[in-house]
Amino acid sequence: MSTAPGASRSAALLAFRLAAATLASMPLLLVVLDIINQSLGPDPGQEVTETLGLAAFQLLLATLFMTPLQRWTGWSGWLRIRRMLGLFAFFYASLHVLAFLQFILGWNDLWATFTKRPYVIAGAVSFLLLVPLAATSTRWMMKKLGRQWKPLHRSIYPAVVIAWLHFIWQARSDVGEMVVYGVIVLGLLALRWRWFGPGSLIPFKRA
Amino acid sequence: EALDYVAMPGFSTDEEKTPYDDVTRYNNFYEFGTGKGDPARYADEMSVTPWSVVVEGECDKPGTYALEDLLKPHDYQERIYRLRCVEAWSMVIPWIGIPLADVLKQMQPNSRAKYVYFETLHDPEQMRGQRSMFSTIDWPYQEGLRMDEAMNELSFLAVGLYGKTMPNQNGAPIRLVLPWKYGFKSIKSIVRIRFQEERPRTTWEMLAPQEYGFYANVNPEVDHPRWSQKRERRLPSGLLSPNWIETVKFNGYGEQVAHLYKGMDLRKFY
């Protein structure tokens, strides 16, 4: 067998991964541009925090879309960008948490904020669920965890549901956007259920 | 359009004013969308001329008033007030308008008038936020005051800001300004005023009574269930130097209004 088709395949995959990385970087790029242009309005801290949080949530959803896309298209390339998207989601979530602490709280009132505000608690729980996933995303950790890796990484399902709660809890009157996101989340979970059974949605359960 | 007015030093502050561009581009006016920039983008879809206000209920001069007739007998004043939003940000805005009490007296409320109710324009054709399928607000927007609150010297009916006619996104052509209460009490684009004996229910109270009370007085001691009210970001706020200030009870207007609430438990009547 000649090496040419394999090489062009891997070149195409590299281009695909680069495109995905560029797309996933866009929200950050746009925020940075807005900061430089000072076009964030009179309350830039709020704006930056919200933008980063929404980007984290959208990338979590994108991560969950890869398996359905692979099954619908029969192309395994989607699965090759899944880890990267997940790490981008965690990256945005981390920036979002830092922005919230710095711009919204100013590192004040921490105890009350994290014990008394349900939407903040939901956000914190969702973020904490993502930490072990990011920490065990390397090939080495995958190997080390072996058959435990997959059950652990199912924590992404409660994380995304709780993240959605974090948003809907903040809506003051117009819930349209979050209803749409809620339908997407439900759809993604329903697909998993249908394809892999209910056990595939439960963290730490050996399916 | 530039307006003629008299400055009112007794109703002003030396604090730095929030720039015109921020006052007119960062708004909560859900009739035009829930984004802060939506009102500036879409409020032009509302026509404010001609404008009339229906006056009804417990008064001797009910009727439909053309806005000009309502305003004609009064001189415009400029008052520089602090505006504290329930979302924990605040501005300092030079309003142009007339005392609410002067206008209400014109309508001659009778002895059964214990409260006054206000209503914003309801016209989904002109107000795209009212066309939203997912809005949980039951339009029109409704607000109310106890009669003694309405007659307080601070209560103001604004028709402009920064010396000019009110931009649509700020509640043209006529809106309330109640500087000791959270911003949502200061109802915009008023089309109806009703004097009544029973306390009106207000839009935010109907939507989330545990979060938004009828009184909605600025009070750092009573947290919103979802966030603290102890501090506020005075706008414009910088990214690296957030302009945090301590929130003051009654937004600093206690001298004028604290007596209205004597003997009331403000934790209960929030």
Short mmCIF file of C-alpha atoms in Angstrom, two decimals:
data_model
loop_
_atom_site.label_atom_id
_atom_site.label_comp_id
_atom_site.label_asym_id
_atom_site.label_seq_id
_atom_site.Cartn_x
_atom_site.Cartn_y
_atom_site.Cartn_z
CA MET A 1 0.00 0.00 0.00
CA SER A 2 1.35 3.44 -0.85
CA THR A 3 1.60 6.05 1.89
CA ALA A 4 0.05 8.85 -0.16
CA PRO A 5 -3.65 8.33 0.68
CA GLY A 6 -2.86 7.97 4.38
CA ALA A 7 -0.77 11.13 4.32
CA SER A 8 -3.46 13.16 2.60
CA ARG A 9 -5.98 11.75 5.04
CA SER A 10 -3.93 12.87 8.00
CA ALA A 11 -3.35 16.24 6.36
CA ALA A 12 -7.10 16.63 5.97
CA LEU A 13 -7.60 15.64 9.59
CA LEU A 14 -5.00 18.16 10.69
CA ALA A 15 -6.75 20.89 8.69
CA PHE A 16 -10.06 19.83 10.25
CA ARG A 17 -8.62 20.00 13.73
CA LEU A 18 -7.08 23.38 13.04
CA ALA A 19 -10.41 24.68 11.75
CA ALA A 20 -12.17 23.39 14.87
CA ALA A 21 -9.54 24.97 17.14
CA THR A 22 -9.89 28.29 15.30
CA LEU A 23 -13.66 28.20 15.63
CA ALA A 24 -13.44 27.33 19.32
CA SER A 25 -11.02 30.23 19.87
CA MET A 26 -13.36 32.76 18.29
CA PRO A 27 -15.32 33.73 21.42
CA LEU A 28 -12.09 34.56 23.26
CA LEU A 29 -10.70 36.41 20.26
CA LEU A 30 -13.88 38.48 19.98
CA VAL A 31 -13.84 39.32 23.70
CA VAL A 32 -10.21 40.41 23.48
CA LEU A 33 -10.99 42.55 20.42
CA ASP A 34 -13.94 44.10 22.25
CA ILE A 35 -11.71 44.88 25.23
CA ILE A 36 -9.09 46.48 22.99
CA ASN A 37 -11.73 48.51 21.13
CA GLN A 38 -13.49 49.33 24.41
CA SER A 39 -16.77 48.36 22.80
CA LEU A 40 -18.17 46.43 25.77
CA GLY A 41 -20.35 49.26 27.06
CA PRO A 42 -20.38 50.81 30.52
CA ASP A 43 -20.33 47.50 32.41
CA PRO A 44 -17.56 45.53 30.68
CA GLY A 45 -16.94 43.12 33.57
CA GLN A 46 -20.49 41.80 33.40
CA GLU A 47 -20.29 41.50 29.63
CA VAL A 48 -16.97 39.60 29.65
CA THR A 49 -18.14 37.24 32.37
CA GLU A 50 -21.38 36.42 30.58
CA THR A 51 -19.69 35.91 27.22
CA LEU A 52 -17.11 33.51 28.63
CA GLY A 53 -19.75 31.54 30.51
CA LEU A 54 -21.95 31.13 27.47
CA ALA A 55 -18.93 30.08 25.38
CA ALA A 56 -18.08 27.40 27.95
CA PHE A 57 -21.63 26.07 27.82
CA GLN A 58 -21.75 26.10 24.02
CA LEU A 59 -18.46 24.20 23.82
CA LEU A 60 -19.75 21.63 26.29
CA LEU A 61 -22.69 21.09 23.96
CA ALA A 62 -20.35 20.94 20.94
CA THR A 63 -18.35 18.25 22.75
CA LEU A 64 -21.51 16.22 23.25
CA PHE A 65 -22.45 16.63 19.59
CA MET A 66 -19.40 14.75 18.33
CA THR A 67 -20.68 11.23 18.93
CA PRO A 68 -24.04 11.86 17.21
CA LEU A 69 -22.22 13.51 14.29
CA GLN A 70 -19.93 10.50 14.00
CA ARG A 71 -22.88 8.14 13.94
CA TRP A 72 -24.89 10.18 11.48
CA THR A 73 -22.02 10.78 9.04
CA GLY A 74 -20.09 7.58 9.62
CA TRP A 75 -16.91 9.67 9.78
CA SER A 76 -14.65 9.15 12.78
CA GLY A 77 -12.95 12.55 12.41
CA TRP A 78 -15.55 14.08 14.72
CA LEU A 79 -14.29 11.97 17.58
CA ARG A 80 -10.76 13.18 16.96
CA ILE A 81 -11.66 16.73 18.00
CA ARG A 82 -13.85 15.79 20.95
CA ARG A 83 -11.16 15.99 23.62
CA MET A 84 -9.97 19.32 22.28
CA LEU A 85 -13.50 20.77 22.42
CA GLY A 86 -13.92 19.48 25.95
CA LEU A 87 -10.69 21.14 26.99
CA PHE A 88 -11.77 24.38 25.33
CA ALA A 89 -15.01 24.19 27.32
CA PHE A 90 -13.01 23.79 30.52
CA PHE A 91 -10.71 26.63 29.52
CA TYR A 92 -13.65 29.00 29.00
CA ALA A 93 -15.30 27.81 32.20
CA SER A 94 -12.08 28.57 34.12
CA LEU A 95 -11.82 32.05 32.59
CA HIS A 96 -15.51 32.58 33.37
CA VAL A 97 -14.99 31.66 37.04
CA LEU A 98 -11.97 33.96 37.27
CA ALA A 99 -13.88 36.78 35.56
CA PHE A 100 -16.80 36.32 37.96
CA LEU A 101 -14.50 36.43 40.99
CA GLN A 102 -12.52 39.40 39.71
CA PHE A 103 -15.07 41.54 37.85
CA ILE A 104 -18.36 40.72 39.53
CA LEU A 105 -17.41 39.91 43.11
CA GLY A 106 -14.06 41.68 43.34
CA TRP A 107 -13.15 38.76 45.67
CA ASN A 108 -15.69 40.09 48.16
CA ASP A 109 -18.58 38.36 49.86
CA LEU A 110 -17.24 34.94 48.77
CA TRP A 111 -18.77 32.83 51.52
CA ALA A 112 -22.28 34.22 51.15
CA THR A 113 -22.10 34.07 47.38
CA PHE A 114 -21.10 30.42 47.26
CA THR A 115 -23.45 29.24 50.00
CA LYS A 116 -26.57 31.36 49.50
CA ARG A 117 -27.01 31.91 45.77
CA PRO A 118 -28.49 28.85 44.07
CA TYR A 119 -27.39 29.87 40.57
CA VAL A 120 -23.81 30.40 41.75
CA ILE A 121 -23.81 27.06 43.56
CA ALA A 122 -25.06 25.36 40.39
CA GLY A 123 -22.31 27.02 38.35
CA ALA A 124 -19.68 26.02 40.89
CA VAL A 125 -20.86 22.40 40.99
CA SER A 126 -20.87 22.20 37.21
CA PHE A 127 -17.34 23.61 37.09
CA LEU A 128 -16.07 21.27 39.82
CA LEU A 129 -17.47 18.30 37.89
CA LEU A 130 -15.38 19.34 34.89
CA VAL A 131 -12.10 19.63 36.82
CA PRO A 132 -11.38 15.87 37.09
CA LEU A 133 -12.38 15.44 33.46
CA ALA A 134 -9.86 18.01 32.29
CA ALA A 135 -7.24 16.56 34.64
CA THR A 136 -7.70 13.04 33.26
CA SER A 137 -7.91 14.00 29.61
CA THR A 138 -4.35 13.03 28.72
CA ARG A 139 -3.47 9.80 26.96
CA TRP A 140 -1.38 8.80 29.97
CA MET A 141 -4.28 9.26 32.38
CA MET A 142 -6.59 7.38 30.02
CA LYS A 143 -4.23 4.45 30.06
CA LYS A 144 -3.78 4.66 33.79
CA LEU A 145 -7.51 4.75 34.53
CA GLY A 146 -8.28 2.04 31.98
CA ARG A 147 -11.87 0.87 32.30
CA GLN A 148 -12.65 3.50 34.91
CA TRP A 149 -11.99 6.36 32.52
CA LYS A 150 -15.25 6.20 30.63
CA PRO A 151 -17.57 5.99 33.68
CA LEU A 152 -15.70 8.95 35.18
CA HIS A 153 -16.11 11.03 32.04
CA ARG A 154 -19.86 10.52 32.06
CA SER A 155 -19.84 13.32 34.65
CA ILE A 156 -20.12 15.61 31.64
CA TYR A 157 -23.87 14.80 31.54
CA PRO A 158 -24.73 16.08 35.02
CA ALA A 159 -22.27 18.94 34.43
CA VAL A 160 -24.10 20.13 31.33
CA VAL A 161 -27.55 19.78 32.93
CA ILE A 162 -26.42 21.71 36.01
CA ALA A 163 -24.79 24.35 33.80
CA TRP A 164 -28.14 24.78 32.08
CA LEU A 165 -29.79 25.23 35.51
CA HIS A 166 -27.13 27.83 36.26
CA PHE A 167 -28.36 29.83 33.24
CA ILE A 168 -32.11 29.38 33.60
CA TRP A 169 -31.85 30.43 37.26
CA GLN A 170 -30.52 33.79 36.15
CA ALA A 171 -33.19 34.53 33.56
CA ARG A 172 -35.34 37.39 34.74
CA SER A 173 -38.20 37.17 32.31
CA ASP A 174 -37.36 36.06 28.79
CA VAL A 175 -36.44 32.39 28.95
CA GLY A 176 -36.54 31.80 25.18
CA GLU A 177 -32.81 31.33 24.64
CA MET A 178 -32.49 28.91 27.51
CA VAL A 179 -35.56 26.95 26.46
CA VAL A 180 -33.85 26.37 23.10
CA TYR A 181 -30.66 25.25 24.84
CA GLY A 182 -32.71 23.03 27.13
CA VAL A 183 -34.25 21.28 24.14
CA ILE A 184 -30.76 20.71 22.70
CA VAL A 185 -29.51 19.26 26.00
CA LEU A 186 -32.53 16.97 26.26
CA GLY A 187 -32.09 15.88 22.66
CA LEU A 188 -28.44 15.00 23.20
CA LEU A 189 -29.23 13.00 26.33
CA ALA A 190 -32.14 11.24 24.61
CA LEU A 191 -29.90 10.15 21.73
CA ARG A 192 -27.43 8.62 24.16
CA TRP A 193 -30.20 6.85 25.99
CA ARG A 194 -31.51 5.39 22.74
CA TRP A 195 -28.15 4.32 21.39
CA PHE A 196 -26.36 3.14 24.50
CA GLY A 197 -29.07 2.67 27.12
CA PRO A 198 -29.82 4.67 30.27
CA GLY A 199 -26.70 3.33 32.01
CA SER A 200 -24.57 5.30 29.55
CA LEU A 201 -25.73 8.53 31.17
CA ILE A 202 -24.83 7.66 34.75
CA PRO A 203 -21.35 8.63 35.97
CA PHE A 204 -19.18 5.95 37.63
CA LYS A 205 -21.53 3.17 36.52
CA ARG A 206 -19.82 0.37 34.64
CA ALA A 207 -22.08 -0.04 31.65
CA GLU B 1 -34.69 68.62 20.83
CA ALA B 2 -33.38 71.00 23.47
CA LEU B 3 -35.70 71.76 26.39
CA ASP B 4 -36.04 74.86 28.60
CA TYR B 5 -35.64 74.09 32.25
CA VAL B 6 -34.71 75.40 35.68
CA ALA B 7 -31.85 73.72 37.55
CA MET B 8 -32.87 72.43 40.98
CA PRO B 9 -29.76 72.43 43.22
CA GLY B 10 -31.78 71.02 46.12
CA PHE B 11 -32.55 67.95 44.05
CA SER B 12 -29.12 67.36 42.60
CA THR B 13 -25.77 65.84 43.37
CA ASP B 14 -22.15 66.70 42.72
CA GLU B 15 -21.36 63.09 41.90
CA GLU B 16 -19.94 62.45 38.48
CA LYS B 17 -22.68 62.04 35.91
CA THR B 18 -22.89 58.88 33.82
CA PRO B 19 -22.09 59.93 30.23
CA TYR B 20 -25.01 60.46 27.84
CA ASP B 21 -23.92 57.57 25.61
CA ASP B 22 -24.00 55.12 28.50
CA VAL B 23 -27.34 56.41 29.82
CA THR B 24 -28.89 55.96 26.39
CA ARG B 25 -27.25 52.70 25.29
CA TYR B 26 -27.40 50.59 28.42
CA ASN B 27 -31.04 50.12 29.29
CA ASN B 28 -33.55 47.72 30.76
CA PHE B 29 -36.73 48.18 28.76
CA TYR B 30 -37.94 44.63 28.16
CA GLU B 31 -40.62 45.85 25.76
CA PHE B 32 -37.75 46.07 23.27
CA GLY B 33 -35.79 42.97 24.30
CA THR B 34 -33.92 41.77 27.35
CA GLY B 35 -30.40 42.66 26.17
CA LYS B 36 -28.99 45.91 27.55
CA GLY B 37 -28.40 47.15 24.00
CA ASP B 38 -31.79 46.08 22.63
CA PRO B 39 -33.74 49.22 23.65
CA ALA B 40 -31.25 51.56 21.92
CA ARG B 41 -31.44 49.34 18.84
CA TYR B 42 -35.20 48.87 18.60
CA ALA B 43 -36.98 51.63 20.53
CA ASP B 44 -37.15 53.74 17.38
CA GLU B 45 -39.88 51.35 16.24
CA MET B 46 -42.15 53.10 18.75
CA SER B 47 -43.89 56.32 17.75
CA VAL B 48 -44.36 58.82 20.59
CA THR B 49 -46.32 61.53 18.77
CA PRO B 50 -49.16 61.96 19.31
CA TRP B 51 -49.23 60.61 22.87
CA SER B 52 -52.06 60.60 25.35
CA VAL B 53 -52.49 59.44 28.91
CA VAL B 54 -55.70 57.94 30.24
CA VAL B 55 -56.52 59.13 33.75
CA GLU B 56 -59.15 57.15 35.64
CA GLY B 57 -60.35 55.91 39.00
CA GLU B 58 -60.79 57.85 42.21
CA CYS B 59 -60.36 61.42 41.02
CA ASP B 60 -62.48 64.38 39.95
CA LYS B 61 -60.75 64.99 36.61
CA PRO B 62 -60.64 61.67 34.80
CA GLY B 63 -60.29 61.55 31.04
CA THR B 64 -57.89 61.13 28.18
CA TYR B 65 -55.24 63.83 28.31
CA ALA B 66 -53.07 64.78 25.36
CA LEU B 67 -49.51 64.82 26.67
CA GLU B 68 -49.08 68.52 25.80
CA ASP B 69 -52.12 69.44 27.90
CA LEU B 70 -50.78 67.44 30.81
CA LEU B 71 -47.41 69.22 30.68
CA LYS B 72 -48.50 72.73 29.64
CA PRO B 73 -49.21 74.21 33.10
CA HIS B 74 -45.73 73.33 34.43
CA ASP B 75 -42.15 74.55 34.12
CA TYR B 76 -39.51 71.92 33.51
CA GLN B 77 -36.92 71.28 36.20
CA GLU B 78 -33.57 69.58 35.99
CA ARG B 79 -32.84 67.10 38.76
CA ILE B 80 -29.66 65.07 38.93
CA TYR B 81 -30.60 61.81 40.59
CA ARG B 82 -28.82 58.57 41.37
CA LEU B 83 -30.46 55.56 39.70
CA ARG B 84 -29.87 52.21 41.43
CA CYS B 85 -30.86 49.15 39.42
CA VAL B 86 -31.94 46.02 41.29
CA GLU B 87 -29.20 44.24 39.30
CA ALA B 88 -26.55 46.02 41.43
CA TRP B 89 -25.39 48.68 39.00
CA SER B 90 -26.11 52.38 39.20
CA MET B 91 -25.91 55.63 37.25
CA VAL B 92 -26.16 59.37 37.91
CA ILE B 93 -28.58 61.00 35.46
CA PRO B 94 -29.67 64.61 34.88
CA TRP B 95 -33.40 64.31 34.24
CA ILE B 96 -35.70 67.02 32.89
CA GLY B 97 -39.33 66.93 33.99
CA ILE B 98 -41.91 67.96 36.56
CA PRO B 99 -42.79 66.82 40.07
CA LEU B 100 -45.26 63.94 39.96
CA ALA B 101 -47.30 65.55 42.73
CA ASP B 102 -48.01 68.65 40.59
CA VAL B 103 -49.45 66.52 37.80
CA LEU B 104 -51.46 64.27 40.09
CA LYS B 105 -52.99 67.25 41.93
CA GLN B 106 -54.22 68.53 38.56
CA MET B 107 -56.35 65.37 38.36
CA GLN B 108 -57.84 66.01 41.81
CA PRO B 109 -57.69 62.58 43.45
CA ASN B 110 -60.48 62.05 46.02
CA SER B 111 -60.28 60.64 49.55
CA ARG B 112 -60.63 57.03 48.34
CA ALA B 113 -57.43 57.37 46.29
CA LYS B 114 -54.99 55.40 48.45
CA TYR B 115 -52.76 54.22 45.64
CA VAL B 116 -51.84 55.28 42.17
CA TYR B 117 -51.34 52.77 39.38
CA PHE B 118 -49.29 53.29 36.20
CA GLU B 119 -49.18 51.39 32.95
CA THR B 120 -46.76 51.34 30.01
CA LEU B 121 -47.84 51.31 26.39
CA HIS B 122 -48.89 47.85 25.20
CA ASP B 123 -48.42 47.62 21.45
CA PRO B 124 -46.69 44.47 20.16
CA GLU B 125 -46.54 46.02 16.68
CA GLN B 126 -44.21 48.73 17.93
CA MET B 127 -42.61 46.84 20.83
CA ARG B 128 -40.89 43.70 19.69
CA GLY B 129 -40.25 42.43 23.20
CA GLN B 130 -44.01 42.11 23.66
CA ARG B 131 -44.09 39.80 20.63
CA SER B 132 -41.61 37.39 22.22
CA MET B 133 -43.10 33.92 22.61
CA PHE B 134 -41.01 33.10 25.64
CA SER B 135 -41.46 36.23 27.68
CA THR B 136 -42.95 35.43 31.06
CA ILE B 137 -44.16 39.01 31.51
CA ASP B 138 -47.90 39.54 31.28
CA TRP B 139 -47.98 42.83 29.35
CA PRO B 140 -48.63 45.70 29.80
CA TYR B 141 -45.94 46.62 32.33
CA GLN B 142 -47.61 47.79 35.53
CA GLU B 143 -46.38 49.72 38.52
CA GLY B 144 -47.84 51.43 41.53
CA LEU B 145 -47.17 53.70 44.46
CA ARG B 146 -48.82 54.46 47.73
CA MET B 147 -50.37 57.92 47.50
CA ASP B 148 -47.93 59.47 50.01
CA GLU B 149 -45.00 58.04 48.04
CA ALA B 150 -46.38 59.48 44.83
CA MET B 151 -46.83 62.88 46.45
CA ASN B 152 -43.30 62.91 47.88
CA GLU B 153 -41.18 65.79 46.63
CA LEU B 154 -38.65 63.39 45.07
CA SER B 155 -41.16 61.63 42.80
CA PHE B 156 -40.58 62.96 39.33
CA LEU B 157 -42.14 62.66 35.89
CA ALA B 158 -39.32 62.97 33.38
CA VAL B 159 -39.69 64.03 29.76
CA GLY B 160 -36.01 64.40 28.97
CA LEU B 161 -32.42 63.94 30.07
CA TYR B 162 -29.21 65.87 29.58
CA GLY B 163 -31.30 68.92 28.63
CA LYS B 164 -32.91 67.18 25.68
CA THR B 165 -36.12 65.33 24.84
CA MET B 166 -36.25 61.83 26.25
CA PRO B 167 -34.80 59.19 23.90
CA ASN B 168 -37.29 56.39 23.25
CA GLN B 169 -35.08 53.77 24.90
CA ASN B 170 -35.18 55.72 28.17
CA GLY B 171 -38.98 55.74 28.31
CA ALA B 172 -40.17 58.50 26.01
CA PRO B 173 -42.24 60.54 26.03
CA ILE B 174 -42.94 60.45 29.76
CA ARG B 175 -41.67 58.21 32.55
CA LEU B 176 -41.44 58.04 36.32
CA VAL B 177 -38.21 58.61 38.23
CA LEU B 178 -38.17 57.42 41.86
CA PRO B 179 -34.56 57.72 42.96
CA TRP B 180 -34.92 55.94 46.32
CA LYS B 181 -36.40 52.82 44.74
CA TYR B 182 -34.88 50.21 42.46
CA GLY B 183 -35.00 51.26 38.83
CA PHE B 184 -37.80 48.92 37.78
CA LYS B 185 -40.30 51.00 39.79
CA SER B 186 -39.61 53.96 37.51
CA ILE B 187 -42.06 52.92 34.82
CA LYS B 188 -41.47 54.10 31.25
CA SER B 189 -43.67 55.33 28.39
CA ILE B 190 -46.74 55.84 30.59
CA VAL B 191 -50.19 55.64 28.97
CA ARG B 192 -52.44 55.12 31.98
CA ILE B 193 -52.72 56.53 35.49
CA ARG B 194 -55.37 55.19 37.84
CA PHE B 195 -56.21 56.23 41.38
CA GLN B 196 -57.50 53.36 43.44
CA GLU B 197 -58.37 52.25 46.94
CA GLU B 198 -56.70 48.82 46.88
CA ARG B 199 -52.99 48.27 46.38
CA PRO B 200 -52.13 47.49 42.76
CA ARG B 201 -50.10 44.41 41.91
CA THR B 202 -46.96 45.25 39.96
CA THR B 203 -45.43 43.40 37.03
CA TRP B 204 -42.29 42.19 38.78
CA GLU B 205 -44.20 41.33 41.93
CA MET B 206 -46.54 39.11 39.90
CA LEU B 207 -43.60 37.46 38.16
CA ALA B 208 -41.44 36.72 41.20
CA PRO B 209 -42.96 37.93 44.48
CA GLN B 210 -40.13 36.49 46.57
CA GLU B 211 -37.64 38.63 44.64
CA TYR B 212 -39.44 41.87 43.86
CA GLY B 213 -41.70 43.48 46.40
CA PHE B 214 -44.20 46.28 45.95
CA TYR B 215 -42.01 48.83 47.73
CA ALA B 216 -38.63 47.96 46.18
CA ASN B 217 -36.83 50.58 48.24
CA VAL B 218 -33.06 50.49 47.77
CA ASN B 219 -31.82 48.65 50.85
CA PRO B 220 -28.36 47.11 51.30
CA GLU B 221 -29.65 45.13 54.30
CA VAL B 222 -32.11 43.09 52.26
CA ASP B 223 -30.44 40.89 49.66
CA HIS B 224 -32.06 39.92 46.44
CA PRO B 225 -32.40 36.11 46.75
CA ARG B 226 -29.96 35.68 43.88
CA TRP B 227 -27.36 38.32 44.71
CA SER B 228 -26.20 40.74 47.36
CA GLN B 229 -27.45 44.33 47.40
CA LYS B 230 -24.67 45.60 49.66
CA ARG B 231 -22.65 47.12 46.84
CA GLU B 232 -23.20 48.44 43.36
CA ARG B 233 -21.12 49.07 40.26
CA ARG B 234 -21.38 52.75 39.44
CA LEU B 235 -21.35 52.99 35.66
CA PRO B 236 -19.29 53.44 33.65
CA SER B 237 -17.19 50.80 35.32
CA GLY B 238 -13.79 49.76 34.05
CA LEU B 239 -12.68 46.21 33.45
CA LEU B 240 -9.50 46.45 35.49
CA SER B 241 -10.82 49.04 37.92
CA PRO B 242 -14.42 48.08 38.66
CA ASN B 243 -16.18 51.08 40.11
CA TRP B 244 -17.59 49.44 43.24
CA ILE B 245 -19.37 51.61 45.78
CA GLU B 246 -21.31 50.76 48.93
CA THR B 247 -25.07 50.87 48.46
CA VAL B 248 -26.83 53.30 50.81
CA LYS B 249 -30.28 52.76 52.29
CA PHE B 250 -32.98 54.55 50.26
CA ASN B 251 -30.17 55.19 47.76
CA GLY B 252 -29.04 58.07 49.97
CA TYR B 253 -32.45 59.81 50.00
CA GLY B 254 -33.43 58.72 53.50
CA GLU B 255 -33.83 62.30 54.70
CA GLN B 256 -36.66 62.86 52.22
CA VAL B 257 -38.37 59.47 52.34
CA ALA B 258 -37.50 57.45 55.46
CA HIS B 259 -40.53 58.85 57.30
CA LEU B 260 -42.84 57.23 54.74
CA TYR B 261 -41.88 53.82 56.08
CA LYS B 262 -41.76 54.50 59.80
CA GLY B 263 -42.85 51.46 61.79
CA MET B 264 -42.73 49.17 58.76
CA ASP B 265 -40.55 46.07 58.75
CA LEU B 266 -38.58 46.66 55.57
CA ARG B 267 -37.42 43.04 55.51
CA LYS B 268 -41.03 42.05 55.12
CA PHE B 269 -42.14 44.96 52.97
CA TYR B 270 -39.17 44.87 50.60
#
